[in-house]
Coordinates of C-alpha atoms in Angstrom, one line a residue:
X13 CA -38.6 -122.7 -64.5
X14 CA -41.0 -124.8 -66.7
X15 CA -43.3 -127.3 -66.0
X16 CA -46.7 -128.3 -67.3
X17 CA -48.9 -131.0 -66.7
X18 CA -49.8 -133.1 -69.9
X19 CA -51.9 -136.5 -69.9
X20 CA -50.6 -138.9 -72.9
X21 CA -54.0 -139.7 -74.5
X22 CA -54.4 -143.0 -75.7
X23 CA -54.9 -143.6 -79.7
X24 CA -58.4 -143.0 -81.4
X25 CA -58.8 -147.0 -81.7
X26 CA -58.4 -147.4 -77.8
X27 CA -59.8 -144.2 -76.9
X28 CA -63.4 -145.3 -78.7
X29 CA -63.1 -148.2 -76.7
X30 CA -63.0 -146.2 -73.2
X31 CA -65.7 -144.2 -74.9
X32 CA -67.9 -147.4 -74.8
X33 CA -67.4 -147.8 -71.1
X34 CA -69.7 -147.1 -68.7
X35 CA -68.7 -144.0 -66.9
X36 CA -68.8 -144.9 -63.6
X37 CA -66.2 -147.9 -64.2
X38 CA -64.1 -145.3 -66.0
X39 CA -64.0 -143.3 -63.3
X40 CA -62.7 -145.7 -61.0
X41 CA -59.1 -145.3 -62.1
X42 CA -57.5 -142.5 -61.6
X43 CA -54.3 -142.1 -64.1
X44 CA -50.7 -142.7 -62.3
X45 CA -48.6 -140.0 -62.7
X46 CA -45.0 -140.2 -63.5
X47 CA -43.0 -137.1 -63.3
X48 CA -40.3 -136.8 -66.8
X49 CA -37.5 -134.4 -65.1
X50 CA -35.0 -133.4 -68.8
X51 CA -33.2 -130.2 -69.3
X52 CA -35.3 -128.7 -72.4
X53 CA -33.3 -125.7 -72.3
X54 CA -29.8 -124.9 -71.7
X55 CA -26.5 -126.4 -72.3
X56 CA -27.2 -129.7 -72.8
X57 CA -30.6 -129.1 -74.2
X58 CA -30.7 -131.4 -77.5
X59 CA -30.1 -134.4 -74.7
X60 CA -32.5 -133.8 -72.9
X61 CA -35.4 -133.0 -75.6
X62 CA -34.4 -136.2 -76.9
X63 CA -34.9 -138.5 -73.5
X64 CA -38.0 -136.4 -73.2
X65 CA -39.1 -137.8 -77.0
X66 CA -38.2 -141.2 -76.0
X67 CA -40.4 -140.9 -72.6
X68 CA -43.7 -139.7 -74.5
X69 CA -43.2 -142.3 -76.7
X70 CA -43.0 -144.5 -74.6
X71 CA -46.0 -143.2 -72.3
X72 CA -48.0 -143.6 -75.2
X73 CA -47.3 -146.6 -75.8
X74 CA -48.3 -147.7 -72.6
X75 CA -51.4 -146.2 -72.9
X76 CA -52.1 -147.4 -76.0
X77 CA -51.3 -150.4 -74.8
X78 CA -54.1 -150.6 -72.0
X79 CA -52.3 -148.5 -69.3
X80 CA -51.3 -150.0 -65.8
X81 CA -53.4 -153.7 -66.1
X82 CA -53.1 -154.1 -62.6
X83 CA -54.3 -151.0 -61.7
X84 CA -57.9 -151.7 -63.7
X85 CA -56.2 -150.0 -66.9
X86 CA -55.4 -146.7 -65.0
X87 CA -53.7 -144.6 -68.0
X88 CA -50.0 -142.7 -67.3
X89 CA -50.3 -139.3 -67.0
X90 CA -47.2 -137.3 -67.9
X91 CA -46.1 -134.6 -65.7
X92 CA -42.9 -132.1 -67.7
X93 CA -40.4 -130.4 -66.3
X94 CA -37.2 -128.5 -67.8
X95 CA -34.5 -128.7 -65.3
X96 CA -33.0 -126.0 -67.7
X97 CA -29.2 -127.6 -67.6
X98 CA -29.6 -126.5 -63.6
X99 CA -29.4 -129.2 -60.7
X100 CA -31.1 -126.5 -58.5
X101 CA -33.7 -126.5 -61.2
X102 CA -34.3 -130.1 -61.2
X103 CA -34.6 -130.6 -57.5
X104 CA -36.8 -127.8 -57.7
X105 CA -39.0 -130.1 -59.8
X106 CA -38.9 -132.8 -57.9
X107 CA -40.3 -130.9 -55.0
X108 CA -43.4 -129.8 -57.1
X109 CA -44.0 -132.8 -58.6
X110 CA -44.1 -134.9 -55.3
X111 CA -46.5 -132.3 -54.4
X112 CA -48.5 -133.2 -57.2
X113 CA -48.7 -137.1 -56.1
X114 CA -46.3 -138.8 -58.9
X115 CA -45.9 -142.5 -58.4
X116 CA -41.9 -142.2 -59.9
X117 CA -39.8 -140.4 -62.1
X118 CA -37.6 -140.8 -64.9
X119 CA -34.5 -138.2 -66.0
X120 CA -32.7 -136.6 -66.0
X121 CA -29.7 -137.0 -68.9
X122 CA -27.2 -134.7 -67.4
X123 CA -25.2 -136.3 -64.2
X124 CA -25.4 -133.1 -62.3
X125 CA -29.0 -132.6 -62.7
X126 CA -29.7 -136.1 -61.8
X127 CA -27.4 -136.3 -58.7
X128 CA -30.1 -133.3 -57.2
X129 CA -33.3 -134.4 -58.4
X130 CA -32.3 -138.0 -56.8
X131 CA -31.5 -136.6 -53.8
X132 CA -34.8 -134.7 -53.9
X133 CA -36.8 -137.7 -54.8
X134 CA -35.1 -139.8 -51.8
X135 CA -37.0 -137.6 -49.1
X136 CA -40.2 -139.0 -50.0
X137 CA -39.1 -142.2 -51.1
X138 CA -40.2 -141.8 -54.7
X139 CA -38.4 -144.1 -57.5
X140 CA -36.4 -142.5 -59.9
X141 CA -35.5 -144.4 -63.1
X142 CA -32.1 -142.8 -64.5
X143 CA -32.4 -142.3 -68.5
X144 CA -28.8 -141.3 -69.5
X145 CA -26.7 -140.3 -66.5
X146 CA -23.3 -143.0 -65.6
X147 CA -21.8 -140.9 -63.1
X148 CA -20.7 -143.2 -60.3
X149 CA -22.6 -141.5 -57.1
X150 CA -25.6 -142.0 -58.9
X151 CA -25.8 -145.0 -57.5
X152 CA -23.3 -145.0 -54.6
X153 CA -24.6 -143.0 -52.4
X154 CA -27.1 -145.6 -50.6
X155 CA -30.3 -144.0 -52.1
X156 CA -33.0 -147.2 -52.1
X157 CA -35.2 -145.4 -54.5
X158 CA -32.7 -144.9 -57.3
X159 CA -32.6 -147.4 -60.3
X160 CA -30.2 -147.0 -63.5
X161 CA -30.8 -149.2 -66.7
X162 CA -27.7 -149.0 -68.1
X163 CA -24.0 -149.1 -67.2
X164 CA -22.2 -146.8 -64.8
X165 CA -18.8 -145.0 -65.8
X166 CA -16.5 -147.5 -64.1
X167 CA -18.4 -150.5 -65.9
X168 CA -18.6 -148.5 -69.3
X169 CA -15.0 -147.3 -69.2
X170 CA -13.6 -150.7 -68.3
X171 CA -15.6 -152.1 -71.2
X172 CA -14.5 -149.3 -73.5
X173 CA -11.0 -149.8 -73.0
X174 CA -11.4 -153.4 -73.5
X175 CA -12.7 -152.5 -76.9
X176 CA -10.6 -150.2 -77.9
X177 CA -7.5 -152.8 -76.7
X178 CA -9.0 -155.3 -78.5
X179 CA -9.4 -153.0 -81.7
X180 CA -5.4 -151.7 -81.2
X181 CA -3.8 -155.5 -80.6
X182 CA -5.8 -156.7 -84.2
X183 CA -4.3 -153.9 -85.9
X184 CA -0.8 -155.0 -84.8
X185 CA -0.8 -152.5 -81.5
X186 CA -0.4 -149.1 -83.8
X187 CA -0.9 -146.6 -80.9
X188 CA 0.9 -146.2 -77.9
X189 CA 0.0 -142.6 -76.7
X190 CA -3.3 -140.7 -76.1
X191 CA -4.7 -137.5 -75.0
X192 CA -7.9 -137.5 -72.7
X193 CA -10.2 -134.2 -73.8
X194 CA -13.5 -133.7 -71.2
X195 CA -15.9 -131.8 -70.2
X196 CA -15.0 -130.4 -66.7
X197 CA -17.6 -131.6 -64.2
X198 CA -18.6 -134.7 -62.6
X199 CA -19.4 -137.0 -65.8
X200 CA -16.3 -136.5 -67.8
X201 CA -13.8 -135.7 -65.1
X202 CA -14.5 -139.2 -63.4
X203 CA -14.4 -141.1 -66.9
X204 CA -11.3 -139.6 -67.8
X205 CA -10.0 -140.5 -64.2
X206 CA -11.0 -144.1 -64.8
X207 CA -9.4 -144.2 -68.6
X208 CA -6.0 -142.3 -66.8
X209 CA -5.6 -145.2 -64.8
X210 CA -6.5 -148.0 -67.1
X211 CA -5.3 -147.2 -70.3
X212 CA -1.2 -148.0 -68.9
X213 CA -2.4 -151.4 -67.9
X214 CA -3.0 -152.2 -71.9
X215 CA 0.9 -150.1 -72.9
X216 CA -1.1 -146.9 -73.5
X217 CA 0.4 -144.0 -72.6
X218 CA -1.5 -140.9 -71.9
X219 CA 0.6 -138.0 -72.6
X220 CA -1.6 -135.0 -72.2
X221 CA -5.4 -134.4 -70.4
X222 CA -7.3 -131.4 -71.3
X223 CA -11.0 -130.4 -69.4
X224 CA -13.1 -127.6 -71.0
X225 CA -16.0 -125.9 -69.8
X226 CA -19.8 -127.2 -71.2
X227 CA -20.4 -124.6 -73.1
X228 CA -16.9 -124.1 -75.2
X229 CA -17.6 -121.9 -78.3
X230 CA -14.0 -122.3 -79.5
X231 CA -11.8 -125.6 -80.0
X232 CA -8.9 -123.6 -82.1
X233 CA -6.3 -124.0 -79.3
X234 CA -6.9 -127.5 -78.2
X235 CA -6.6 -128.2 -81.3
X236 CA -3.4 -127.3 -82.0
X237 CA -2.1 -128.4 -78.3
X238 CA -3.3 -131.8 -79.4
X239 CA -1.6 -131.6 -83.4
X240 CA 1.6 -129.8 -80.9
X241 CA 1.5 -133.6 -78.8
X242 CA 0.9 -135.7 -81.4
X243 CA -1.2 -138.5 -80.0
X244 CA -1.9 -141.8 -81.7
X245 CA -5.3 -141.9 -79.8
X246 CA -7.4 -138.9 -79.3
X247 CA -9.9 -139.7 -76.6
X248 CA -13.1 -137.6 -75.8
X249 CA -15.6 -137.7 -73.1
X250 CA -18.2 -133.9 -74.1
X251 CA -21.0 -133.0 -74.4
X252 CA -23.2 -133.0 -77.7
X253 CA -22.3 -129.3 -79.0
X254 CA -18.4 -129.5 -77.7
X255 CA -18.1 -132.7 -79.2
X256 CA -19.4 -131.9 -82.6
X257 CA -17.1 -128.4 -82.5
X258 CA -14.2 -130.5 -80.9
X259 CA -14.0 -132.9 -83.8
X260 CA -14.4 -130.0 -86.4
X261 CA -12.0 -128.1 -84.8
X262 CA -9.3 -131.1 -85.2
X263 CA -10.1 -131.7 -88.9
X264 CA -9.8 -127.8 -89.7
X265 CA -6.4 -128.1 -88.1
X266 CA -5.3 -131.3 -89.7
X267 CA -5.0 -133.2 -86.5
X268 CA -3.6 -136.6 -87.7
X269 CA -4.5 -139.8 -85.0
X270 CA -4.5 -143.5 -85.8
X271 CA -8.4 -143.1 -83.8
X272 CA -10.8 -140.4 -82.2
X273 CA -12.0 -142.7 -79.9
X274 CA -15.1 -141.2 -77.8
X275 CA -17.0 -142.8 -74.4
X276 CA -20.5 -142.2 -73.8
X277 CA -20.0 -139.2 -76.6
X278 CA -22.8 -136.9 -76.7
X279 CA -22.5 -135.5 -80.3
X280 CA -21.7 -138.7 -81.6
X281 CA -25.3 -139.6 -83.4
X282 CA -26.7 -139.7 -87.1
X283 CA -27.5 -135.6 -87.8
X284 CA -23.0 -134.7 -87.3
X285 CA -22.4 -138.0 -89.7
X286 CA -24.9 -137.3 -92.0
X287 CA -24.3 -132.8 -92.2
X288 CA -20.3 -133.1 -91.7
X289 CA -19.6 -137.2 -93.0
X290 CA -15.8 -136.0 -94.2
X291 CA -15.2 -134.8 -89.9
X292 CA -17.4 -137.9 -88.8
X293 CA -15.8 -140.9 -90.9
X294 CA -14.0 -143.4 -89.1
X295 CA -14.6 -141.9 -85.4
X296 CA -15.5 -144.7 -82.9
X297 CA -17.4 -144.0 -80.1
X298 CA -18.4 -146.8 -77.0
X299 CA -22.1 -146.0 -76.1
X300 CA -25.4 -146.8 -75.6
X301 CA -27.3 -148.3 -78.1
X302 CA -29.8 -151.1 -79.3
X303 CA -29.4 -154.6 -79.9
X304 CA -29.3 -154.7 -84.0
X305 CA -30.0 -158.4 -84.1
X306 CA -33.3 -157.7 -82.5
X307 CA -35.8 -156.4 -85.4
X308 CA -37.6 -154.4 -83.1
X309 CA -34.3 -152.3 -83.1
X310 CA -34.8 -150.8 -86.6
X311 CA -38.9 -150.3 -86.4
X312 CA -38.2 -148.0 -83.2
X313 CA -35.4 -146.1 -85.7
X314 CA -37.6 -146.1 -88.3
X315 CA -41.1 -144.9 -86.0
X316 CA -38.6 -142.3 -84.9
X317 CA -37.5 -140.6 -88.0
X318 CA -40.6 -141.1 -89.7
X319 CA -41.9 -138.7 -87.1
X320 CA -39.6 -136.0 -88.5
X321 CA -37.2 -136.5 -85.2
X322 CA -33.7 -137.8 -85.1
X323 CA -33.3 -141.3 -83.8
X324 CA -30.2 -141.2 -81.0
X325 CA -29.4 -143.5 -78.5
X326 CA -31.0 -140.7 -75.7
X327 CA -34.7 -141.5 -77.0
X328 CA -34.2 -145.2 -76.7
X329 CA -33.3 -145.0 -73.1
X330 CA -35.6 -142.1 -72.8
X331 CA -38.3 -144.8 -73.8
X332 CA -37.2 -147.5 -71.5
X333 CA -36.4 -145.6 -68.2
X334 CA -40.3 -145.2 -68.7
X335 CA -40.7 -148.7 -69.8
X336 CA -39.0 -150.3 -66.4
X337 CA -40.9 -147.8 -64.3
X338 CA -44.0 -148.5 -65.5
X339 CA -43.3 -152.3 -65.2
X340 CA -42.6 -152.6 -62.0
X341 CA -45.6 -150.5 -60.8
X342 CA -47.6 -153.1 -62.8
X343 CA -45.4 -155.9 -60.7
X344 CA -46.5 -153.8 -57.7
X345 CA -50.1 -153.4 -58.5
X346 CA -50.0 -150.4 -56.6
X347 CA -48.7 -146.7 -56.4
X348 CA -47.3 -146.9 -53.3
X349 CA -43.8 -146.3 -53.0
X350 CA -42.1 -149.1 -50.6
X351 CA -44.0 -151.6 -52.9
X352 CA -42.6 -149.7 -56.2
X353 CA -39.4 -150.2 -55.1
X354 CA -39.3 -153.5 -53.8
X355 CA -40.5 -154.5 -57.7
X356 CA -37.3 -152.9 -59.1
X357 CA -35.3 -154.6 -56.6
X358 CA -36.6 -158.1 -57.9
X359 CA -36.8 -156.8 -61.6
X360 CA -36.3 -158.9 -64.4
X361 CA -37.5 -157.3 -66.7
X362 CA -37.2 -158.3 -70.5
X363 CA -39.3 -157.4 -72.6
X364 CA -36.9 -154.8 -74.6
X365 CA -34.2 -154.2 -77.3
X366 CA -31.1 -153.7 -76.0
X367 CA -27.8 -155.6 -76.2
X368 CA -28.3 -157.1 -72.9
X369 CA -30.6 -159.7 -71.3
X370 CA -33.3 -159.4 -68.4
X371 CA -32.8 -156.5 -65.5
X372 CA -30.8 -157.6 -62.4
X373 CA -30.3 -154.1 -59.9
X374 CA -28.6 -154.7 -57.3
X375 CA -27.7 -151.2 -54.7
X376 CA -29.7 -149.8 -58.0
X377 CA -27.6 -150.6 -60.5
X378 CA -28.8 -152.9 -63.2
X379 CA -25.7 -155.6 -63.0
X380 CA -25.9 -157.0 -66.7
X381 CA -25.9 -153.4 -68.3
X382 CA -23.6 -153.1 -71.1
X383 CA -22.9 -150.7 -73.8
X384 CA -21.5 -151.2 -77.5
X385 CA -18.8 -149.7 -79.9
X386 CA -20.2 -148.5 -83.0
X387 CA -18.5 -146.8 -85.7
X388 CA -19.5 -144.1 -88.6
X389 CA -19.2 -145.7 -91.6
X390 CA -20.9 -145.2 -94.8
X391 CA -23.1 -141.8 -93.7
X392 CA -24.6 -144.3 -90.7
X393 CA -23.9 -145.5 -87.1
X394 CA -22.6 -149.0 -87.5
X395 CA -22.1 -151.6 -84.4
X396 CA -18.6 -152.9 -84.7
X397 CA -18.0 -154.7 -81.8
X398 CA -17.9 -156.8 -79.6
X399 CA -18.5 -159.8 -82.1
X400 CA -21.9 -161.3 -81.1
X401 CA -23.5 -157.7 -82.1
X402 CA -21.3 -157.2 -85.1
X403 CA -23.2 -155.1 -88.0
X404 CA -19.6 -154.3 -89.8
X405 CA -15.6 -154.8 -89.6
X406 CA -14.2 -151.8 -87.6
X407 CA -11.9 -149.6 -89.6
X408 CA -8.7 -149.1 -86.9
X409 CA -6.3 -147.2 -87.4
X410 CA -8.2 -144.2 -89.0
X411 CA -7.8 -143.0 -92.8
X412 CA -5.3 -140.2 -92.2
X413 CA -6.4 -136.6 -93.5

C-alpha cells in the first residue's frame, strides 16, 4: 500500500511572512494533520486522483489563507494515502494514520472503501468528512464521527426521478419503459433498488435490470440485450471507465432511447463530451455539481484547468470535504476529537459554492444537500434543471441516431 506524508506549504507571499516571525512564536504551533484517504490506483482510480486534487487544493488554500486562526495560525499538514480501489486498504490507512495523530479525515470516493475506513476511524473517534460516497449505511449505521456534505442515494434518487418526471411530463410523457444498467456492489445496486421502486409511482415501467462487474472491459452484449428490449429510458448508475465504454457501446450498436439518463454517473464529466461529443450529446445525468449563479463557480473551473487538470464535480467536493473539516476545527479551537465533532453537529457552514445553502447534519447527514441535472450540450456540461439553477433548456426526448 501507499502512503506518504506531505505538508501543503503555504505560498511564497505568506511564507516570507512566517519567515519574518520570530522563531520561537513559530514554533509554538504545531501543524494539524488531516489524513486525505482516495483510491490513486485501481478500479476507480481517476475518482479518486480527482478528490485527492480537490483536497490539496483546498489544503492550500487554507494555508495560504493563514491556516487554523484559532489554533495561532497552525498550518494543515496533509497526510496521503491510496486505498488502491481496496476497503481493506483503506481501513488499513486509517489505522496508520491515527497512529500518526491526524485531527480528521476526508475520502474516500468509492462507497465500499469509505464504509471501512469509517468504521476504522470510529474506534478512535476521529471525524471523517465523506467527499463522494451516497451509499445509504454511510450514514446509518450510528457512527457519531461520520459527516457527508452532500446527498445520500435515497435523497439523490428521489430527486433524480423528480427531474427526470418532470423532464418526461413537459415533453408530453414520451417514455414509458426503462432499463436500470449498474455496477454490482453497494453504490449502484442500492440506487437501482431505490429507482426499481420509484420509477412505477411516475407510469414508468422498468422492463429489464442489468448489474456488471467494476471493471467490465466489454459492453457488446448489453448492448444489444438493451437494443433486443427496446427501452424509452436507458438508466445508468457505473463507474467512470464502465460508463464511458457503456455509452460507446450503445452508440456502436445503434441503441435508439428517447434519454440515457445517468444518477451520480462517474464518467459523465468534460474529457468523454469533449474526446467522444457525437456518444456524449444529449445524455443527462443528475449529479453533484456547483451553483453556476455563484461566480466563484467558474474561477474554481477555470483555476482547475488552467492547472493542466480536468475540472469534475469529484475535485469540487474533494475541495470542500476539506473545507467543512477544517471549519469546524476552527469552530472547535482545538484538535480534540469530542470537540471536533460536536462543531459539525452544530455546523452551518456557508461559506461555499454549491447549489445549496448553509450545513445542517443531522445523524451526519447534511439535511439541505441537494444535487442538479445537467446536460451535455454544445461540447460542455450545462445545468438544466431544476429552474432556479437553469444555465440552458433541457433537450428531452433525445436526437435519435
Amino acid at each position: 500500500m501507499d502512503m506518504t506524508r506531505r505538508s501543503i506549504v503555504a505560498s511564497l507571499g505568506a511564507g516570507a511572512v512566517t519567515l519574518a516571525l520570530p522563531a520561537v512564536l513559530r514554533a509554538q504551533h504545531a501543524p494539524v494533520k488531516i489524513g486525505l484517504i482516495h483510491p490513486v490506483s485501481g478500479a476507480v482510480a481517476f475518482s479518486g486522483q480527482q478528490c485527492r486534487l480537490g483536497a490539496t487544493m483546498a489544503v492550500e488554500d487554507l494555508n495560504s489563507a493563514g491556516g487554523i486562526k484559532a489554533l495561532g495560525g497552525a498550518q494543515i499538514e496533509a497526510l496521503l494515502g491510496d486505498a488502491q480501489s481496496r476497503p481493506e486498504i483503506g481501513a488499513s490507512l486509517v489505522e496508520q494514520m491515527a497512529e500518526q495523530g491526524v485531527a480528521g479525515f476526508t475520502g474516500a470516493y468509492s462507497t465500499a472503501v469509505s464504509l471501512a475506513a469509517t468504521q476504522a476511524a470510529a474506534k478512535y473517534d476521529i471525524p471523517f468528512s465523506l467527499d463522494g460516497p451516497t451509499g445509504q449505511l454511510l450514514t446509518e449505521r450510528g457512527l457519531r464521527n461520520v459527516f457527508r456534505l452532500f446527498p445520500s442515494n435515497a435523497s439523490l434518487v428521489k430527486d433524480a426521478i423528480e427531474a427526470l418526471n418532470e423532464l418526461n411530463t413537459n415533453a408530453g410523457s414520451p417514455a414509458k419503459t426503462a432499463i436500470l444498467i449498474h455496477e454490482d456492489g453497494e453504490f449502484g445496486t442500492n440506487t437501482a433498488n431505490l429507482v426499481s421502486e420509484q420509477l412505477p409511482t411516475h407510469n414508468i415501467t422498468v422492463v429489464d435490470r442489468i448489474a456488471h462487474a467494476t471493471p467490465t472491459r466489454d459492453f457488446t452484449n448489453v448492448a444489444l440485450r438493451v437494443k433486443s428490449a427496446a427501452p424509452d429510458l436507458i438508466i445508468i448508475t457505473s463507474y467512470a471507465n464502465e460508463y464511458v465504454l457503456l455509452a460507446r457501446s450503445l452508440v456502436q450498436q445503434r441503441v435508439n432511447a428517447k434519454a440515457i439518463f445517468s444518477i451520480s454517473g462517474a464518467g459523465f464529466n468534460l474529457k468523454f463530451i469533449q474526446e467522444q461529443p457525437t456518444i456524449a450529446a444529449g445524455i443527462i445525468d443528475f449529479n453533484n455539481w456547483y451553483n453556476p449563479i455563484d461566480p466563484r463557480s467558474r474561477e474554481f473551473r477555470q483555476r482547475v484547468e488552467t492547472s493542466g487538470n480536468l475540472f469534475t464535480w469529484e475535485v469540487l467536493y474533494g475541495y470542500f470535504a476539506v473545507k467543512v473539516l477544517a471549519d469546524a476545527i476552527e469552530r472547535a479551537g482545538s484538535t480534540d476529537k469530542e470537540r471536533v465533532i460536536d462543531a459539525f453537529n452544530v455546523s452551518q457552514y456557508s461559506d461555499h459554492f454549491l447549489p445549496f445553502g448553509p450545513t445542517n447534519f443531522v445523524d451526519g447527514q447534511n439535511q439541505g444537500a441537494r444535487m442538479l441535472c445537467l446536460q451535455a450540450q454544445n461540447g460542455d456540461i450545462r445545468v438544466v434543471g431544476p429552474k432556479e439553477y437553469q444555465e440552458i433548456e433541457p433537450i428531452f426526448p433525445r436526437e435519435t441516431l
